[in-house]
Structure formats: structure tokens, C-alpha cells
PDB file of C-alpha atoms and ligand atoms in Angstrom:
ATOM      1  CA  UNK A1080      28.951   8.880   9.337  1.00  0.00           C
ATOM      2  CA  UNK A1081      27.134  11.877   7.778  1.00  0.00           C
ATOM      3  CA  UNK A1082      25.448  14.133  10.469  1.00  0.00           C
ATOM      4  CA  UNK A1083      22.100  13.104  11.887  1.00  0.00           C
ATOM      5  CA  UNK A1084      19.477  15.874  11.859  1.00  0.00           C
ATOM      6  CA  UNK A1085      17.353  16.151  14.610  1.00  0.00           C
ATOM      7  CA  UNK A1086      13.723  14.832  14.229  1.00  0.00           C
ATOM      8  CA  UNK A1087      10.470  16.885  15.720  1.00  0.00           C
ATOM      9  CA  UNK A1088       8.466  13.804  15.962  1.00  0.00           C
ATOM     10  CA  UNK A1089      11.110  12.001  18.232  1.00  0.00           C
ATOM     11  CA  UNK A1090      11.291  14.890  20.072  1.00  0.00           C
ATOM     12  CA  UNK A1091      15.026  15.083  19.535  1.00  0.00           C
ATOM     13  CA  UNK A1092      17.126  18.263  21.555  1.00  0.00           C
ATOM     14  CA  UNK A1093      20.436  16.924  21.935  1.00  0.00           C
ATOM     15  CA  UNK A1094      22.620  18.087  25.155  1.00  0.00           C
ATOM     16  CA  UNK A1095      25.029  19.789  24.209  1.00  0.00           C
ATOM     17  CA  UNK A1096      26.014  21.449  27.740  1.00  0.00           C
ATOM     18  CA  UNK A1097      28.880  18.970  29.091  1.00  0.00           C
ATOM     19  CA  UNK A1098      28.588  20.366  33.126  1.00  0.00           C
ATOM     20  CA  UNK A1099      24.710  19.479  32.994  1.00  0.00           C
ATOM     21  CA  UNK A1100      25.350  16.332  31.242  1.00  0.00           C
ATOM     22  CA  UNK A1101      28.144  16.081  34.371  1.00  0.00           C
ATOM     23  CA  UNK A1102      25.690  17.097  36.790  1.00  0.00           C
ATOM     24  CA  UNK A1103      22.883  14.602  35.583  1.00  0.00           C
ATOM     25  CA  UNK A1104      25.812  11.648  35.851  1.00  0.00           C
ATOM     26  CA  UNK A1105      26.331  12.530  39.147  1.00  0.00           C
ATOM     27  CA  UNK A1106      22.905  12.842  40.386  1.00  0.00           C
ATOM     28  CA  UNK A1107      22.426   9.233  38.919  1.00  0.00           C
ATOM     29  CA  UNK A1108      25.131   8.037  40.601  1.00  0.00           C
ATOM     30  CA  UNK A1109      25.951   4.869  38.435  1.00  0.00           C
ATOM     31  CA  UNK A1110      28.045   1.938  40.016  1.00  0.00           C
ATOM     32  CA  UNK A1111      29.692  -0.579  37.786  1.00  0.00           C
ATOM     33  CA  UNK A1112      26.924  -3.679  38.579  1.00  0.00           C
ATOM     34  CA  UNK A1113      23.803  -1.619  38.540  1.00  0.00           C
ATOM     35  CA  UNK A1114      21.654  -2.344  35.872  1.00  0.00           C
ATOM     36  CA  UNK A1115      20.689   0.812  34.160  1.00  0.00           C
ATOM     37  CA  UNK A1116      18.428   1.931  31.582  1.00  0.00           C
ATOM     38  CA  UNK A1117      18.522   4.959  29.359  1.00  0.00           C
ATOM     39  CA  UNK A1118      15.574   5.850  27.720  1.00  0.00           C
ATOM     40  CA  UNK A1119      16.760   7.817  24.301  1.00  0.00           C
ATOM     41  CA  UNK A1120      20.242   7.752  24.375  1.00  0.00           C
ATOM     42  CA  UNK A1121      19.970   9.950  20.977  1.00  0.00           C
ATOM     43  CA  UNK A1122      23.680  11.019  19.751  1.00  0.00           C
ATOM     44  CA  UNK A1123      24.961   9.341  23.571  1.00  0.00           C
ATOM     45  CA  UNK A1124      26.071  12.861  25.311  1.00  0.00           C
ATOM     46  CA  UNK A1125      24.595  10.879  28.457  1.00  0.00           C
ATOM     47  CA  UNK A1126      25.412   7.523  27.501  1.00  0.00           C
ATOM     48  CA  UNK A1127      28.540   8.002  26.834  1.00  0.00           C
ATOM     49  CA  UNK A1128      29.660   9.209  30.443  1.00  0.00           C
ATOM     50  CA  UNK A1129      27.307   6.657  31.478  1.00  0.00           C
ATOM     51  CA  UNK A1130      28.959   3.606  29.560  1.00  0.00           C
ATOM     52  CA  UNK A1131      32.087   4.885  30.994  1.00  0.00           C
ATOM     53  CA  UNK A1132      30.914   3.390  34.567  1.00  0.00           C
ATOM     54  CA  UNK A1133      28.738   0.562  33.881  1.00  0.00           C
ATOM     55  CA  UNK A1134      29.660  -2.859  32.952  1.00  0.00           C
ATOM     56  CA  UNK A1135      25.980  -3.127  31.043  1.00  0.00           C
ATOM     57  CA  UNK A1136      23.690  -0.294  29.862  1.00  0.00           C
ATOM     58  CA  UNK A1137      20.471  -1.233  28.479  1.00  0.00           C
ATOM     59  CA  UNK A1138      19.231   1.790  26.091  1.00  0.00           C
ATOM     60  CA  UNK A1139      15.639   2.140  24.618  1.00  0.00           C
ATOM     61  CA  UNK A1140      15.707   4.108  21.262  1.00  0.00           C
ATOM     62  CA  UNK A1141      13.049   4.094  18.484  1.00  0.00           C
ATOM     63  CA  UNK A1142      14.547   6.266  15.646  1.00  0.00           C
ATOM     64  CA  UNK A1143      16.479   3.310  13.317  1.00  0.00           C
ATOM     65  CA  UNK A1144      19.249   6.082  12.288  1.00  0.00           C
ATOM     66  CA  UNK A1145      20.249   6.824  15.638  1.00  0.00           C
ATOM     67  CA  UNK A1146      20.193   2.739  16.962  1.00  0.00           C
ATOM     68  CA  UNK A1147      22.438   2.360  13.326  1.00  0.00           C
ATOM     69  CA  UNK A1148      25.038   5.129  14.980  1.00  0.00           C
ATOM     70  CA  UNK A1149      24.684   3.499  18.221  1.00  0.00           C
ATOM     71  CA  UNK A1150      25.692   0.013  16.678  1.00  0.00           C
ATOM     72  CA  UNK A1151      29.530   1.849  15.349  1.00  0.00           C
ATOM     73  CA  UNK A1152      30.149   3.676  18.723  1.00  0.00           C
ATOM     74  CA  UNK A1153      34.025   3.014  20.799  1.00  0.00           C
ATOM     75  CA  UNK A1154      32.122   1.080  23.383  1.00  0.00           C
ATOM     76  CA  UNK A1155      29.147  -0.386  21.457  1.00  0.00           C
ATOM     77  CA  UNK A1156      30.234  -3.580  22.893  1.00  0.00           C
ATOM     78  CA  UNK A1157      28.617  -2.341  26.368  1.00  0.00           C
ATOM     79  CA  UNK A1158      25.026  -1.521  24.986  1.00  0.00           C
ATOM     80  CA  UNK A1159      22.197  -3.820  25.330  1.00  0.00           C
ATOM     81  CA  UNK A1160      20.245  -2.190  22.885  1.00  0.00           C
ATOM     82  CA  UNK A1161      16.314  -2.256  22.520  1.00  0.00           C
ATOM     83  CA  UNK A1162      14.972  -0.566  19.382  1.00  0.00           C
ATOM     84  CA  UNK A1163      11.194   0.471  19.625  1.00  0.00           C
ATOM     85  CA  UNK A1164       8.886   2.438  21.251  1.00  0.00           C
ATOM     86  CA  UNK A1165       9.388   2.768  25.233  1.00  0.00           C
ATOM     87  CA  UNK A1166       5.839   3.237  25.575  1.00  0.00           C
ATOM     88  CA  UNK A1167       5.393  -0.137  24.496  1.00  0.00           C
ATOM     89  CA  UNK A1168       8.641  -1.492  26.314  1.00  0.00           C
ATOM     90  CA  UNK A1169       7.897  -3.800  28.846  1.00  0.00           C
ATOM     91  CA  UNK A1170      10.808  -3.312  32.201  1.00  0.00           C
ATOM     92  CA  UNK A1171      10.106  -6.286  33.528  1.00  0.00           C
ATOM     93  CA  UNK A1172      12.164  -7.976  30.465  1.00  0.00           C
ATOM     94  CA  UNK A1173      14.801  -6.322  32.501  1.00  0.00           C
ATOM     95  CA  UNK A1174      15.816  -8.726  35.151  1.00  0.00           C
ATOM     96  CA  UNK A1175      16.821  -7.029  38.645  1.00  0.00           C
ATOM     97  CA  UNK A1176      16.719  -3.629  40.206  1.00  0.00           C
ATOM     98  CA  UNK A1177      16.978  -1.158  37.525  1.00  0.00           C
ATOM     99  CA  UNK A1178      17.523   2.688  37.692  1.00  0.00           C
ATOM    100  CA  UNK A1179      16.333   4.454  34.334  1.00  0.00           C
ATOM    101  CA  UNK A1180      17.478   7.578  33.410  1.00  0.00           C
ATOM    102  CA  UNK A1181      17.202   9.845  30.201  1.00  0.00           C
ATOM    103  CA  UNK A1182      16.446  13.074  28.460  1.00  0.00           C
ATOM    104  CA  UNK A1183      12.751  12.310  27.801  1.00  0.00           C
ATOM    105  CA  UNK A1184      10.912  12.902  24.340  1.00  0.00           C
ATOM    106  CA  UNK A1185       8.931  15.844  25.719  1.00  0.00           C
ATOM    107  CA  UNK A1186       6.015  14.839  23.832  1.00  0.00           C
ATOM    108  CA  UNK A1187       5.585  11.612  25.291  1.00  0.00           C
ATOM    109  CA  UNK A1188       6.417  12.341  28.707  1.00  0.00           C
ATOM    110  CA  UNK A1189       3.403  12.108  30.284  1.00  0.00           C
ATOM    111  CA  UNK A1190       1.725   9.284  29.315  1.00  0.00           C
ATOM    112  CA  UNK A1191       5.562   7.503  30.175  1.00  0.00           C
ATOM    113  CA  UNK A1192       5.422   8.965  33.468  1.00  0.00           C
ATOM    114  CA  UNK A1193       1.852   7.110  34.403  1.00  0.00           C
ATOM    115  CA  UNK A1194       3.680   3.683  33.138  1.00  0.00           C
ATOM    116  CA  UNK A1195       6.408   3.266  35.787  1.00  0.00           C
ATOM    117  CA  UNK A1196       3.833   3.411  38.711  1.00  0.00           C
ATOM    118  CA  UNK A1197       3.391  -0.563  37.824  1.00  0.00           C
ATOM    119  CA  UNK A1198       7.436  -0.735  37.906  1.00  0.00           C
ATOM    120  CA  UNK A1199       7.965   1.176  41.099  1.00  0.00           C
ATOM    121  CA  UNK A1200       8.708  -2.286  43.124  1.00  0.00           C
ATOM    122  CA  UNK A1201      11.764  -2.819  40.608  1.00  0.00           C
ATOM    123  CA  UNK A1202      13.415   0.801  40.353  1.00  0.00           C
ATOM    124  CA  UNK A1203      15.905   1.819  42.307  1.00  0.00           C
ATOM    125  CA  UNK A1204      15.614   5.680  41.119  1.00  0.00           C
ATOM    126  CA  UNK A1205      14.796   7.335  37.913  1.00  0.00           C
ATOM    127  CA  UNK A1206      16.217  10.477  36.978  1.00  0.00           C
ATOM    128  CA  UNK A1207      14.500  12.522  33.944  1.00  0.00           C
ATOM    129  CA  UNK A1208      15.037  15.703  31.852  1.00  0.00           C
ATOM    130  CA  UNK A1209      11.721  16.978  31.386  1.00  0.00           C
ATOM    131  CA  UNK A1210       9.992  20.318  30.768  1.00  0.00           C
ATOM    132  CA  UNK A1211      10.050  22.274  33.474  1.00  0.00           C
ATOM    133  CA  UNK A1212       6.454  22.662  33.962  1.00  0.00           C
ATOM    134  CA  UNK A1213       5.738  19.337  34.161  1.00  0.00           C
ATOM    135  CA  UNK A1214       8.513  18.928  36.875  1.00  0.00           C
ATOM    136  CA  UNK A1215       6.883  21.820  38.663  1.00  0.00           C
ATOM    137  CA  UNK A1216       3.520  19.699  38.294  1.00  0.00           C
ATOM    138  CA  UNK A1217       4.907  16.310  39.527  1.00  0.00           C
ATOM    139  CA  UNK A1218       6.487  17.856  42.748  1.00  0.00           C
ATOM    140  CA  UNK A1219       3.893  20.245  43.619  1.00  0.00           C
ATOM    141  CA  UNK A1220       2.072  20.304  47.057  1.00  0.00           C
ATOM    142  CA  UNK A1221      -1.954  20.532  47.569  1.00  0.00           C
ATOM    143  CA  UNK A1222      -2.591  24.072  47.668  1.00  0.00           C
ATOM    144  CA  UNK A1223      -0.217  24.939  45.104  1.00  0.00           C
ATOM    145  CA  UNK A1224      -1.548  25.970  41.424  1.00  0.00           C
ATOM    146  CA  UNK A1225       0.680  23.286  39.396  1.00  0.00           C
ATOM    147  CA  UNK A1226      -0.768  20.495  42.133  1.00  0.00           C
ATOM    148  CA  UNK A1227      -3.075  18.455  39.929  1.00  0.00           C
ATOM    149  CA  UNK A1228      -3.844  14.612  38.708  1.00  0.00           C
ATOM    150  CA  UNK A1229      -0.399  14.154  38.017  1.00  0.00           C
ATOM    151  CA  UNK A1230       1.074  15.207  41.112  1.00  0.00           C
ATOM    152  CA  UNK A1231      -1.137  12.628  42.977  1.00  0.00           C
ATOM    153  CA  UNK A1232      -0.387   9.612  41.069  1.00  0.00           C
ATOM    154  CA  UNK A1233       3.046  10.461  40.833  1.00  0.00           C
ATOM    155  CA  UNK A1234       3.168  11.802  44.543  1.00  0.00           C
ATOM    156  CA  UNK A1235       1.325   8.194  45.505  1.00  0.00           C
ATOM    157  CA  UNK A1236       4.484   6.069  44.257  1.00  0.00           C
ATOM    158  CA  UNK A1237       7.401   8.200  44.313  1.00  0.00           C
ATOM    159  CA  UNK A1238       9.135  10.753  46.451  1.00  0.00           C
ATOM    160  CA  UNK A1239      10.419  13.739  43.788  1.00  0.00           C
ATOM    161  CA  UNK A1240      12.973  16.321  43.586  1.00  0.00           C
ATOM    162  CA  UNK A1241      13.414  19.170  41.225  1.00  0.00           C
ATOM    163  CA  UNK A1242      17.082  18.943  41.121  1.00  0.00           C
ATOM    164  CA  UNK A1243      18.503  21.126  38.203  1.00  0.00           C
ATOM    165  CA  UNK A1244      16.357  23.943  36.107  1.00  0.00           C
ATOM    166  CA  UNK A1245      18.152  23.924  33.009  1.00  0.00           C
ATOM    167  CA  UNK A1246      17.438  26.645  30.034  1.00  0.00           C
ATOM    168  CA  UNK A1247      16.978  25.991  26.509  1.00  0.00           C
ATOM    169  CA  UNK A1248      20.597  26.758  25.530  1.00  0.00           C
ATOM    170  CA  UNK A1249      21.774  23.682  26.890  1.00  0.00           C
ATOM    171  CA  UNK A1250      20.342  21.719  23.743  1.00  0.00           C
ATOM    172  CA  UNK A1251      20.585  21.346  20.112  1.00  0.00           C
ATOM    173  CA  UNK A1252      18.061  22.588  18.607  1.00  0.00           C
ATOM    174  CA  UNK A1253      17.360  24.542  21.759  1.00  0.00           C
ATOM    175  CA  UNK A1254      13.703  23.815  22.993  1.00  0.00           C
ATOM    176  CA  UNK A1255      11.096  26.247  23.240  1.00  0.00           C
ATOM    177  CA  UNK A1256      10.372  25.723  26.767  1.00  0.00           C
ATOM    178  CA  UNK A1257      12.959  25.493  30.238  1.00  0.00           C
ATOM    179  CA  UNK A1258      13.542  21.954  31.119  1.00  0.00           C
ATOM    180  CA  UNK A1259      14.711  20.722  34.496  1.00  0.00           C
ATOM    181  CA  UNK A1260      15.906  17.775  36.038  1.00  0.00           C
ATOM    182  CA  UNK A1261      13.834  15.315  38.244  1.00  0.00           C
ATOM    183  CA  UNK A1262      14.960  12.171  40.702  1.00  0.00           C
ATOM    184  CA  UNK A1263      12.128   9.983  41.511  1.00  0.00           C
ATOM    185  CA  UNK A1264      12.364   6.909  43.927  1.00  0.00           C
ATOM    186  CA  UNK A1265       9.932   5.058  44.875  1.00  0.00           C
ATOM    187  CA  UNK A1266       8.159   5.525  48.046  1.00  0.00           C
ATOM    188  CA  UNK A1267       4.734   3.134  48.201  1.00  0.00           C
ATOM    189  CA  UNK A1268       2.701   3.334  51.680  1.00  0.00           C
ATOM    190  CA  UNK A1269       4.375   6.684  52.507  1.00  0.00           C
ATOM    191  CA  UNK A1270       0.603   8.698  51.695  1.00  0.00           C
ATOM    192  CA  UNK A1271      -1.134   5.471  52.592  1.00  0.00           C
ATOM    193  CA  UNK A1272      -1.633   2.204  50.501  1.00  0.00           C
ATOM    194  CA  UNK A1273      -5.021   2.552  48.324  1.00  0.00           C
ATOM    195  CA  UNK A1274      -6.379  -0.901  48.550  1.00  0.00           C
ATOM    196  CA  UNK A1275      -8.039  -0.948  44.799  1.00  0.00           C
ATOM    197  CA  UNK A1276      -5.160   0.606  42.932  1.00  0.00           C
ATOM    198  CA  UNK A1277      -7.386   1.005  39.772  1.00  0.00           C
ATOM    199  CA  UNK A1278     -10.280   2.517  42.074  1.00  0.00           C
ATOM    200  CA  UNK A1279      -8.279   5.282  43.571  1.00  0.00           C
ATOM    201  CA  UNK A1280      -6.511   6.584  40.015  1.00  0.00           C
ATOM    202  CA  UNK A1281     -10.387   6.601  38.680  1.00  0.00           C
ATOM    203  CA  UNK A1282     -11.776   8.738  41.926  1.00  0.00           C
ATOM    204  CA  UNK A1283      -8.525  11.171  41.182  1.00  0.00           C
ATOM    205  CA  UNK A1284      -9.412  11.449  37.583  1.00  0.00           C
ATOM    206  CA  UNK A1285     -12.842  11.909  38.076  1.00  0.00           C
ATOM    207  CA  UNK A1286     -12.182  14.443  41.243  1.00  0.00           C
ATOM    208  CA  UNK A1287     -10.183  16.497  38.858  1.00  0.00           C
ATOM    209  CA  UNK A1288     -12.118  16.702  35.797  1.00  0.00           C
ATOM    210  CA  UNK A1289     -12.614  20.298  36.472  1.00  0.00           C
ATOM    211  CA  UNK A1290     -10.246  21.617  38.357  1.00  0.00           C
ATOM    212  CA  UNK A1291     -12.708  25.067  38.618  1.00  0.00           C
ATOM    213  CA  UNK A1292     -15.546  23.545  40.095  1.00  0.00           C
ATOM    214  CA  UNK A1293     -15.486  21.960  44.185  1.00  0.00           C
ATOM    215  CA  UNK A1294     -14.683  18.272  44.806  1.00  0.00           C
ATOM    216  CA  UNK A1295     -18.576  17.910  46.005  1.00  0.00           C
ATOM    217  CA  UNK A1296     -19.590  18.883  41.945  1.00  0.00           C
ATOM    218  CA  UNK A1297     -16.840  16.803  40.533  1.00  0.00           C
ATOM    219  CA  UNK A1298     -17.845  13.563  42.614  1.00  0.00           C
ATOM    220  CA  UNK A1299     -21.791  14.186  42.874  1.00  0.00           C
ATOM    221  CA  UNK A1300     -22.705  11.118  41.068  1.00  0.00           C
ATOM    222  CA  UNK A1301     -20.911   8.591  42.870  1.00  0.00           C
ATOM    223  CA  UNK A1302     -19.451   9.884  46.013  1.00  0.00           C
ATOM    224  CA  UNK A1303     -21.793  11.853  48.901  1.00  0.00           C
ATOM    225  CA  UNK A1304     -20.822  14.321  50.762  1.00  0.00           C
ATOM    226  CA  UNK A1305     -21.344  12.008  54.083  1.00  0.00           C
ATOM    227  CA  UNK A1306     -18.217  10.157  52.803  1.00  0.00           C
ATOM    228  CA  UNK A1307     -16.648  12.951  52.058  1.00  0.00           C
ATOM    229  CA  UNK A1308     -16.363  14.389  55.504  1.00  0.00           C
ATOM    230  CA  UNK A1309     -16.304  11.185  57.192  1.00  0.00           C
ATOM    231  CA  UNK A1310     -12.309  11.088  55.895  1.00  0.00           C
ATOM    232  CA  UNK A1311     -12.358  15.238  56.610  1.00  0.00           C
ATOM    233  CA  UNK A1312     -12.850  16.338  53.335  1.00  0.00           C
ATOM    234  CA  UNK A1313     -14.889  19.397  53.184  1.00  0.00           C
ATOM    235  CA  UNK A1314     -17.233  19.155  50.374  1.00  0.00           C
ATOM    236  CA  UNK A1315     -16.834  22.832  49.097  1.00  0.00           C
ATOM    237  CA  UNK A1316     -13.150  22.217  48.573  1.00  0.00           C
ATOM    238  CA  UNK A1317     -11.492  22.587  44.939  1.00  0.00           C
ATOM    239  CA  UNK A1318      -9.720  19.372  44.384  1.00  0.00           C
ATOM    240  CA  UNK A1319      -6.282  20.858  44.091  1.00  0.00           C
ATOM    241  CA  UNK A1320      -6.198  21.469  47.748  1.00  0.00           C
ATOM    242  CA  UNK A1321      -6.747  17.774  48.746  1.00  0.00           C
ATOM    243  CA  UNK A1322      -3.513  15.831  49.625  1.00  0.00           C
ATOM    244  CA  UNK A1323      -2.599  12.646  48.263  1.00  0.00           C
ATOM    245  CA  UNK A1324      -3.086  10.972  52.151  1.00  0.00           C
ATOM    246  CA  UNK A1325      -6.891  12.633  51.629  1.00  0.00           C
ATOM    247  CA  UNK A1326      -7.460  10.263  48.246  1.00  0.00           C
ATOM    248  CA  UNK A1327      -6.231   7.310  48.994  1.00  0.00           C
ATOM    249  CA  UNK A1328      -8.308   7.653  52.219  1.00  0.00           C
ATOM    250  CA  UNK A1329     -11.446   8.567  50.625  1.00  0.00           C
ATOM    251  CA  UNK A1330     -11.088   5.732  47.583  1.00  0.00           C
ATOM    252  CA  UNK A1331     -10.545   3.113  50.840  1.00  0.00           C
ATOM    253  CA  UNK A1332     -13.524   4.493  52.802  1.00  0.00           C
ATOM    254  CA  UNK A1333     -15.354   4.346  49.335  1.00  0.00           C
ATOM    255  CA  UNK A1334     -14.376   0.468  49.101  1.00  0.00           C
ATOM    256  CA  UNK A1335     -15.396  -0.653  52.858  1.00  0.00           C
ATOM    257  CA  UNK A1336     -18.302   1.160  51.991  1.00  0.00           C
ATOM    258  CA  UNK A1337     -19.589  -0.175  49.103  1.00  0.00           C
ATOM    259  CA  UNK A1338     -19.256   3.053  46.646  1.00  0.00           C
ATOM    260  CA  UNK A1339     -17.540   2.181  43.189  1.00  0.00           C
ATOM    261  CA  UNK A1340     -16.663   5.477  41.033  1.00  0.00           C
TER     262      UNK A1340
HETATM  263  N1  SAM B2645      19.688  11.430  25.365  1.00  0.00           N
HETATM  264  C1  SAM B2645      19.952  12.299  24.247  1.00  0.00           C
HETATM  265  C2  SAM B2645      20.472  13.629  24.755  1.00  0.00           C
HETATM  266  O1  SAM B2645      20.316  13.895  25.946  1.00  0.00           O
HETATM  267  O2  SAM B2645      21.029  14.392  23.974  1.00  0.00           O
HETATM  268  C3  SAM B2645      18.705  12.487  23.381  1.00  0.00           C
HETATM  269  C4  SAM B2645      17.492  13.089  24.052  1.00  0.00           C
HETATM  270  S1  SAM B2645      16.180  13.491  22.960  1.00  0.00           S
HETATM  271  C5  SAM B2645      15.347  14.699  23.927  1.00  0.00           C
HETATM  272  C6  SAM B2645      15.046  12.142  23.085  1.00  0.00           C
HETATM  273  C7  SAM B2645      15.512  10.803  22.530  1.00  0.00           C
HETATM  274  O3  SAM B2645      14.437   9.837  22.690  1.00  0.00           O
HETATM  275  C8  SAM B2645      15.826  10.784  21.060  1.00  0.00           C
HETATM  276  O4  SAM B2645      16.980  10.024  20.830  1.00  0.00           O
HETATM  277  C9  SAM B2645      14.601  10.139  20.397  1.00  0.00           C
HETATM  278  O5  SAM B2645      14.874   9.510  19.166  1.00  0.00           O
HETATM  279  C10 SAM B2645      14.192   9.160  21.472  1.00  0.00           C
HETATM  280  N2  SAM B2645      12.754   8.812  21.432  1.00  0.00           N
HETATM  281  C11 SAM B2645      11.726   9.596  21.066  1.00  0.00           C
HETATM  282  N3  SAM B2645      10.550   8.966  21.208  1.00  0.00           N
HETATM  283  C12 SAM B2645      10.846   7.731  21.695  1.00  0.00           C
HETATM  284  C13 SAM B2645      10.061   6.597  22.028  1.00  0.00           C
HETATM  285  N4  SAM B2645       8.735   6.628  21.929  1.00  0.00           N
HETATM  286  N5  SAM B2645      10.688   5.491  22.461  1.00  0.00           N
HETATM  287  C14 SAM B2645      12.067   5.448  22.582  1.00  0.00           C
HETATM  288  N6  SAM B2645      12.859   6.499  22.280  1.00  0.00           N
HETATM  289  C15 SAM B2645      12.261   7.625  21.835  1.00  0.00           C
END
């Protein structure tokens, strides 16, 4: 088969490091009846180690060339193989417990991210390749400058780990940013359960549509500042320095109280 050349719009960096693709295995952890899913198994440097374990890998891949390749590999026969766009892939066509894995397209990774909030009750664990920013987003603490929307919703579902920074050279074609290695697994109720699921992501969106301005500014037309402190949220707070256990509080106080967004 004549060489496949990476495509930008697939955001395709193949690993090419064999200890990180060793390392990622072994964070994952895979056991022969778990049912696993890789999202963009690509030319297989993870699937391949993976396949070696499992009975069944499911893979999601959208570029045709690369599910063609996938079709002629040694142990093909192991692949359940779903061709098309894993934004649009629904998991629950998955039957059981699943843990997903993969070497994200970078430029889809955070609207992907948001989706498996909806999943959490089925996943086991996840474990991504990602920039390294947006790891340092999804794992960082109130307070912190990379704490923001993302962190919340994230933080709300899953507990996260930064496991493994890993630098550009580890890929063909190397990427122009770091990359780094995240396990998520899910952790609803441990920040609180937000009754109205759909009300507390649109008081977090709204209470960080500018991140510059106080949490009292960013909420002024729907929320007062009464409700505000009656959870013990100071009004003249920036939003990045309200935990996660703060929103969910304030979107439930909001509800009992009759305050939509
Ligand atoms: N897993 C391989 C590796 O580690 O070398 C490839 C990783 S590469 C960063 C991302 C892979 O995701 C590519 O195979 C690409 O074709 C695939 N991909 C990109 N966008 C996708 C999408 N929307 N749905 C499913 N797969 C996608």
C-alpha cells in the first residue's frame, strides 16, 4: 500500500515515539473483555498494541484512506470499525461499559470533550492526547489562570489527571504545540449534583463571558447579588476564582428560587 500522507484537516500527527505509545497502553490499562473505543486510530501505532490485548476494539475514523488501510491490517479481524465523524457518533450504539481512548484531532477537541458529559454514566475511563494547554485548562483549579468554562464542565463530571507532557517530536509531522496526556473518569455528585443540568452549563457560560469583568457584571441581568451571597459568592469576584461546588450551588439556589438564566 503506497504511503498515506498526513491530512491538516483531520488533524493527522502520527505517534511515532514507541515508549509514549507504551506509556499511553499502560495508563489505559486494557483487559481482554473490556469494550474499548479508539477514537482515530490513524496508521494504528495505538491500536495496534491495543488490539494486541483486546478480544474487540471498536475504532471511530472518518478519513476513507485510512479506514481502507485499516480493512488489510494482521489483525483486522479484531476491529469493529465505524467510519464517520465522532462528533456525530452516537456511544450509546456501544452496548456496555466502554473506556475510549485516542490521540484526538486537535482541532476538534473541544467541542468532543463537551459530548461525553451525556456518556459519563457508561465510561469506565477515557484517556486522551491532547494539546497541552487544553489539558492544563481541563485540570486547572479556581484561582488558577487556565481555570475557565471548560474546567467546570469538565471538573463537574470527571475527575482529571495530567499524566504525560509529551513534546512535538514524538509525532509525524511534529505539531506546533506540546501535547500531553489526560485520564478522565467519571466522578458525578463529587462537586454537588446541579439539579437542571442544562441550567447550570448556561449560568457557567454566561458567568464566563468575560472572564475580565466580576461575576456580579457577568450575571447582572438575571442573577442578584442577594443570591449571590446567599451561596457565599462575593459579588466582586472574577469568575475564574469560583469553584465548581460554588456553581452548581448557585444554579440550584437559582432553581428553588425561581431565577432562570
Ligand atoms: N491514533 C493515531 C496516532 O496516534 O498516531 C492518529 C492520531 S491523529 C492525531 C487523529 C486521527 O483522528 C486521524 O486518524 C484522523 O483521520 C482522525 N480524525 C480526525 N477527525 C476526526 C473525526 N471528526 N472523527 C473521527 N476521526 C477523526
Amino acid at each position: 500500500m503506497k504511503e498515506h500522507r498526513a491530512r491538516k484537516r483531520f488533524g493527522q500527527n502520527f505517534l511515532q515515539d514507541k515508549s509514549i505509545i507504551q506509556d499511553i497502553v499502560r495508563a489505559v490499562r486494557p483487559q481482554p473483555e473490556d469494550t474499548v473505543i479508539e477514537i482515530g486510530p490513524g496508521l494504528a501505532a495505538i491500536t495496534g498494541p491495543l488490539a494486541m490485548t483486546v478480544n474487540k476494539l471498536h475504532v471511530i475514523e472518518i478519513d476513507r484512506d485510512i479506514v481502507a488501510r485499516l480493512r488489510t491490517l494482521p489483525f483486522a479481524s479484531k476491529l469493529l470499525i465505524h467510519e464517520g465523524d465522532v462528533l456525530q457518533f452516537d456511544f450509546n450504539t456501544v452496548p456496555g461499559k466502554k473506556k475510549i481512548v485516542g490521540n484526538l484531532p486537535y482541532n476538534i477537541s473541544t467541542p468532543l470533550l463537551f459530548r461525553f458529559g451525556q456518556y459519563a454514566d457508561d465510561i469506565i475511563d477515557m484517556h486522551f492526547m491532547l494539546q497541552k494547554e487544553v489539558v492544563e485548562r481541563m485540570v486547572a483549579v479556581a484561582g488558577s489562570n487556565d481555570y475557565g468554562r471548560l474546567s467546570v464542565m469538565l471538573q463537574y463530571f470527571f475527575e482529571m489527571e495530567n499524566l504525560l507532557n509529551v513534546p512535538p517530536r514524538a509525532f509525524i509531522p511534529a505539531p506546533k504545540v506540546d501535547s500531553a496526556v489526560v485520564r478522565m473518569i467519571p466522578q458525578r455528585g463529587r462537586i454537588g449534583i446541579a439539579e437542571d443540568f442544562n441550567h447550570f452549563a448556561a449560568l457557567v457560560k454566561q458567568a464566563f463571558q468575560q472572564r475580565r469583568k466580576t461575576i456580579h457584571n457577568n450575571l447582572k441581568e438575571s442573577v442578584d447579588d442577594a443570591a449571590l451571597m446567599a451561596v457565599g459568592i462575593d459579588p466582586g469576584s472574577r469568575p475564574e476564582r469560583i469553584t465548581p461546588e460554588l456553581y452548581v450551588a448557585l444554579s440550584n439556589h437559582l432553581l428553588h428560587n425561581g431565577a432562570s438564566v
